[in-house]
Coordinates of N, CA, C and O in Angstrom, one line a residue:
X1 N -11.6 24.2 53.1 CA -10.2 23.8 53.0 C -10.0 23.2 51.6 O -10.5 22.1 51.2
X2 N -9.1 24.0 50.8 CA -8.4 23.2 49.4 C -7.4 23.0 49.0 O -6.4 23.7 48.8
X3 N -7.5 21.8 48.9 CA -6.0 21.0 48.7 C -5.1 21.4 47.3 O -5.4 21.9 46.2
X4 N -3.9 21.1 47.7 CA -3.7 21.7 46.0 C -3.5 20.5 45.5 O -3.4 19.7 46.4
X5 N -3.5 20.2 44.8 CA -3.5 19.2 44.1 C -2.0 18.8 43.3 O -1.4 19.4 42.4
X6 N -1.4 17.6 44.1 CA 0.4 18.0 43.4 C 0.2 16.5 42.1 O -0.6 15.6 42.0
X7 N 1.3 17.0 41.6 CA 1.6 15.8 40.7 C 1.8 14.1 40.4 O 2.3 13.9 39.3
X8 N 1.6 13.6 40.8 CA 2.2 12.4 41.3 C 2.8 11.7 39.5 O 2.6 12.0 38.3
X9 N 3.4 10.7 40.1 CA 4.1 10.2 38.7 C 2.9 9.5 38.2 O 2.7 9.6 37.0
X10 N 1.9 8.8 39.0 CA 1.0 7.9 38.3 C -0.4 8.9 37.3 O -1.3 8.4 36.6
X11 N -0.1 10.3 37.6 CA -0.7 11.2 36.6 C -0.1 10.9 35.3 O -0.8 10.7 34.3
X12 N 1.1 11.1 35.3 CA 2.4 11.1 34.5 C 2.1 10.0 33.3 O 2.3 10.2 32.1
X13 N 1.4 8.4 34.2 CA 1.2 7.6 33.3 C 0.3 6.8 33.0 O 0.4 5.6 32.7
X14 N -0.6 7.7 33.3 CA -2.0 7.6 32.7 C -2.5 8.1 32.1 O -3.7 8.0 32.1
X15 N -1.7 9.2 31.2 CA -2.1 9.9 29.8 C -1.9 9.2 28.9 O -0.8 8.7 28.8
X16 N -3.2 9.2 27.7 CA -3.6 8.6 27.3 C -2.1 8.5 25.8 O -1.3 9.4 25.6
X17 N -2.1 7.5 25.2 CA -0.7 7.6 24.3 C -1.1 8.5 22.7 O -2.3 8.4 22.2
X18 N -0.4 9.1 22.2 CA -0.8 9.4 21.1 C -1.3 8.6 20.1 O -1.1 7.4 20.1
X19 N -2.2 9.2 18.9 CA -3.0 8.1 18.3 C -2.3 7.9 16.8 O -2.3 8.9 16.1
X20 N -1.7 6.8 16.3 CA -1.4 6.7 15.2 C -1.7 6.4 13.8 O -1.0 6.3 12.7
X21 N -2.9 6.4 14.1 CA -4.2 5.6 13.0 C -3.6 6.7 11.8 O -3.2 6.2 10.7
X22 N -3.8 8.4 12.1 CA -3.9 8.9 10.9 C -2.8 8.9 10.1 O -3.1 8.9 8.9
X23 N -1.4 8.8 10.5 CA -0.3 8.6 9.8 C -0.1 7.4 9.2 O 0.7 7.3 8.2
X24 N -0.7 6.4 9.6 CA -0.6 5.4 9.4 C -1.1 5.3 8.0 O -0.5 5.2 6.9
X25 N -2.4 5.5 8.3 CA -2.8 5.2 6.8 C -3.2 6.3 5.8 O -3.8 6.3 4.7
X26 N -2.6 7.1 6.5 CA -2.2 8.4 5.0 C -1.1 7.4 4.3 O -1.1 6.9 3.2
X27 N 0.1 7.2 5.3 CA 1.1 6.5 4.0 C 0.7 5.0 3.8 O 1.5 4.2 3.4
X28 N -0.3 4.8 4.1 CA -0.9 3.6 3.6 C -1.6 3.6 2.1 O -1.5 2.9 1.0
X29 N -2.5 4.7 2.5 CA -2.9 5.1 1.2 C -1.7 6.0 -0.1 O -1.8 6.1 -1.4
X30 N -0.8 6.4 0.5 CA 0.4 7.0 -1.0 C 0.9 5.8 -1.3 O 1.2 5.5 -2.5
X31 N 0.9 5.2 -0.4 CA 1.6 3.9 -1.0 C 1.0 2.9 -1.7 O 1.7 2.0 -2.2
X32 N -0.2 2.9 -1.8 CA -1.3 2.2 -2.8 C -1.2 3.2 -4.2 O -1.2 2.8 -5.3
X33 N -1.0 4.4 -4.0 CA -1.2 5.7 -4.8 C -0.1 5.5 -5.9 O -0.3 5.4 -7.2
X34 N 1.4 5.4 -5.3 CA 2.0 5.0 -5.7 C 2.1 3.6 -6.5 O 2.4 3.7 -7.7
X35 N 1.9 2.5 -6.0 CA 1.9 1.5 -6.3 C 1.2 1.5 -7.9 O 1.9 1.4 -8.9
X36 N -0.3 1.6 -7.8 CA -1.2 2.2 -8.7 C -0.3 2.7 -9.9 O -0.3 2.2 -11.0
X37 N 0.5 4.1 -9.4 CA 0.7 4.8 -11.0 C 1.6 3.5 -11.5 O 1.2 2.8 -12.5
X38 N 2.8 3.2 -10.9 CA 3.8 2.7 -11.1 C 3.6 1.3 -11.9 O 4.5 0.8 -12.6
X39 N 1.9 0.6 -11.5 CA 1.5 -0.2 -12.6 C 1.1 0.2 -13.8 O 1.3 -0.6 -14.7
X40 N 0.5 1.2 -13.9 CA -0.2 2.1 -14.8 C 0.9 2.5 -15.7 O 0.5 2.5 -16.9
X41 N 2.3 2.9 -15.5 CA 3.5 3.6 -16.2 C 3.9 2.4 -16.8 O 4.1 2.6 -18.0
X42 N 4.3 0.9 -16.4 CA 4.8 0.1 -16.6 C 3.6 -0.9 -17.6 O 3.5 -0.7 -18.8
X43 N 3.2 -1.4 -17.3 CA 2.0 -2.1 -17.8 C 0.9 -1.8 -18.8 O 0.2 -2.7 -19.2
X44 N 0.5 -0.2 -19.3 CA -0.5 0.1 -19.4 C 0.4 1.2 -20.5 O 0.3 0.8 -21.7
X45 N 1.1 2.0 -20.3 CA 1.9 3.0 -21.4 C 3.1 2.3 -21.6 O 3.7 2.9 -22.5
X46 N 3.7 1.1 -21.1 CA 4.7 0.4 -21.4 C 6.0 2.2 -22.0 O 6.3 2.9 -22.9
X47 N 6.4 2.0 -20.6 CA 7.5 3.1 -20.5 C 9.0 2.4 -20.7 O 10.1 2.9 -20.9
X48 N 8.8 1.1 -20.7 CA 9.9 0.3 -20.6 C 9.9 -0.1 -22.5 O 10.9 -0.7 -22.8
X49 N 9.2 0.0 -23.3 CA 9.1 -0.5 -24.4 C 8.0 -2.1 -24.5 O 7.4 -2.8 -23.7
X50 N 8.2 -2.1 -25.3 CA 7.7 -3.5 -25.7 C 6.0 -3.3 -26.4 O 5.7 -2.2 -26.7
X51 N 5.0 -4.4 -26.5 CA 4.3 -4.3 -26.9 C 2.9 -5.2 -26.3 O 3.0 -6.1 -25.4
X52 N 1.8 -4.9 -26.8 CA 0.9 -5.9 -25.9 C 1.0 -7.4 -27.2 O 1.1 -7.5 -28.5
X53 N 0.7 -8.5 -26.1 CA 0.6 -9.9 -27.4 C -0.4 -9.9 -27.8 O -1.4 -9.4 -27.3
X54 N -0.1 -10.5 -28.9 CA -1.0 -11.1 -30.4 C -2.2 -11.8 -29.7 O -3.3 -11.8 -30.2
X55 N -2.0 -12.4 -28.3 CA -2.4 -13.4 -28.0 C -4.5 -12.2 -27.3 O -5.7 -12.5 -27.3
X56 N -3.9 -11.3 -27.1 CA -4.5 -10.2 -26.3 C -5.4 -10.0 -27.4 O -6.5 -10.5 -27.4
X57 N -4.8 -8.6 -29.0 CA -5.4 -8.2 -29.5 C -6.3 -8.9 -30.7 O -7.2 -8.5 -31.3
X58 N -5.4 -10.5 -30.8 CA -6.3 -11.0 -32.0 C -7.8 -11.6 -31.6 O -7.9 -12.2 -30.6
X59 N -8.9 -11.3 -32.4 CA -10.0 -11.8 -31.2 C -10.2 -13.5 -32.3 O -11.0 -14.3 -31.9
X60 N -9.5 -13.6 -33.5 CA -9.6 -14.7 -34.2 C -8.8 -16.2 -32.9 O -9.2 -17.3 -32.8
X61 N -7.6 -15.4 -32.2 CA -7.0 -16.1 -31.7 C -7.4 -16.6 -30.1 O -6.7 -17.5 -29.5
X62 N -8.7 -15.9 -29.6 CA -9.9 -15.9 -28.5 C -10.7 -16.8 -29.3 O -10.8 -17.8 -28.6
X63 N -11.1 -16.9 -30.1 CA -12.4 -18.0 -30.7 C -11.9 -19.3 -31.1 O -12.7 -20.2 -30.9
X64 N -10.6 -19.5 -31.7 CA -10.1 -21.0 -31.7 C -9.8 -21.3 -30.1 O -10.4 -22.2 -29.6
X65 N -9.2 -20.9 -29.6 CA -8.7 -21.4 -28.2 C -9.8 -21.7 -27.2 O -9.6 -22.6 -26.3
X66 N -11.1 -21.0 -27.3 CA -12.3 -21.4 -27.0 C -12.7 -22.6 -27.5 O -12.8 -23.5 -26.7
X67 N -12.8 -22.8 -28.8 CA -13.6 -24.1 -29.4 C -12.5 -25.1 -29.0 O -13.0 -26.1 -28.5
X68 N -10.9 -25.1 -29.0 CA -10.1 -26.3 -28.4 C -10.9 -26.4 -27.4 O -11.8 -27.2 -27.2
X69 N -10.5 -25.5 -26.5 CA -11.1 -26.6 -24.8 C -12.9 -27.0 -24.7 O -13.3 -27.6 -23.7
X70 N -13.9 -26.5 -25.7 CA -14.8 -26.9 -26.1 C -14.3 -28.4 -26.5 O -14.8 -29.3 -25.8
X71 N -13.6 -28.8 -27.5 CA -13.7 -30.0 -28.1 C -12.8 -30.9 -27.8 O -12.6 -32.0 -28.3
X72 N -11.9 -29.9 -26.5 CA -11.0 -31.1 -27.0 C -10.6 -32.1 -25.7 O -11.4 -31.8 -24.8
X73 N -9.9 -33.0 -25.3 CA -10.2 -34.2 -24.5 C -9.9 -33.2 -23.5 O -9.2 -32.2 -23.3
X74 N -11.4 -34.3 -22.8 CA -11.8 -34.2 -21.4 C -10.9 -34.4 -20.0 O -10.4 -35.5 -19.6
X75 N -10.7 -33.2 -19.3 CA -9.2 -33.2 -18.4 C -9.7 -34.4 -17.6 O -10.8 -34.9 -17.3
X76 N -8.2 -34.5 -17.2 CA -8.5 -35.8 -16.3 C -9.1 -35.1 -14.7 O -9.1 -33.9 -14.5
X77 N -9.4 -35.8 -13.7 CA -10.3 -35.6 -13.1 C -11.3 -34.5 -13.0 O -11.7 -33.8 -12.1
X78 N -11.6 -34.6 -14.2 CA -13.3 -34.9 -14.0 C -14.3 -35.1 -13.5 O -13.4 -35.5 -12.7
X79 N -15.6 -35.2 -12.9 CA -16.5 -35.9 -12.7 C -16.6 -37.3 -13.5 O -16.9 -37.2 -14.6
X80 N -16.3 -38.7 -12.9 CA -16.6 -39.5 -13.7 C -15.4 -40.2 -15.0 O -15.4 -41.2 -15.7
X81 N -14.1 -38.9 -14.6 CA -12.9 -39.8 -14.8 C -12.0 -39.6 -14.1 O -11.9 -38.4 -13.7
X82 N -11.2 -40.5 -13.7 CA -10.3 -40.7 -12.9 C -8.9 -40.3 -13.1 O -8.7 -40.4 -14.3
X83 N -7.9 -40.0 -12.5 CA -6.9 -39.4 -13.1 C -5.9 -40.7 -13.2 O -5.9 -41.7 -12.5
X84 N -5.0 -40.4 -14.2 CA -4.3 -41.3 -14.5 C -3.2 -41.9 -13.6 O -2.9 -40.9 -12.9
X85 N -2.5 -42.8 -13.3 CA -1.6 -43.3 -12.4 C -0.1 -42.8 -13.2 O 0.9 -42.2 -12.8
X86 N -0.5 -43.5 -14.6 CA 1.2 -43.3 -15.2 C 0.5 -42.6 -16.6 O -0.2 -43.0 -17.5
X87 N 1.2 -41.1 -16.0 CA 0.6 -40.3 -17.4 C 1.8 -40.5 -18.6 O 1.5 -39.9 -19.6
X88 N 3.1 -41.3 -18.7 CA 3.6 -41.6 -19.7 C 3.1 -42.6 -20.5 O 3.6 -42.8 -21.7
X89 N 2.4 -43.3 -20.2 CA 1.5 -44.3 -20.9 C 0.3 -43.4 -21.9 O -0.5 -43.9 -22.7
X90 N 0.4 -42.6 -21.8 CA -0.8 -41.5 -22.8 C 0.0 -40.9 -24.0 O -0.5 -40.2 -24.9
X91 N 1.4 -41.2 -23.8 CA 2.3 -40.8 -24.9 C 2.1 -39.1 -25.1 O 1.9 -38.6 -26.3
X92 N 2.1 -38.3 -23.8 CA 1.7 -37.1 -23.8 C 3.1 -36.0 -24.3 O 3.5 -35.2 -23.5
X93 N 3.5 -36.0 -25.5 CA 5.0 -34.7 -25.5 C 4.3 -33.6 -25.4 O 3.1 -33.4 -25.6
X94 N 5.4 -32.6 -25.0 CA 5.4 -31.1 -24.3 C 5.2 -30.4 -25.7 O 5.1 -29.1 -25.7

């Protein structure tokens, strides 16, 4: 004896849900892709104009700015100094 086998709704919802992982991170990844050139166009070929700074290409202006924080006063907290309460007493202008 064989039964037929009918439908019932709880077949209906216990199939399993579709999987979304791969859509997901296909446009996960164009959108890094994207992101990427759109740094690259802007920043890197300067499509907008402008230029890279002085500060970047001079390597004279890497070697003094080095030797300042080499020589010059010791930030406050420190190891062994303490930070100041009233930093207008150091007569510090901008």
């Amino acid at each position: 004896l064989e039964r037929k086998k009918t439908k019932s709704k709880n077949d209906e919802r216990m199939k399993p849900s579709p999987s979304y992982t791969g859509p997901i991170l296909t446009s996960l990844a164009a959108l890094f892709a994207a992101s990427g050139a759109c740094v690259y166009a802007v920043n890197i070929q300067k499509i907008f104009g402008g230029s890279t700074p002085s500060t970047i290409t001079n390597t004279e202006w890497l070697a003094a700015t080095q030797a300042s924080y080499q020589n010059g006063v010791e930030r406050e907290g420190a190891p062994g100094k303490p930070i100041a309460l009233n930093p207008m007493r150091r007569n510090i202008s901008p």
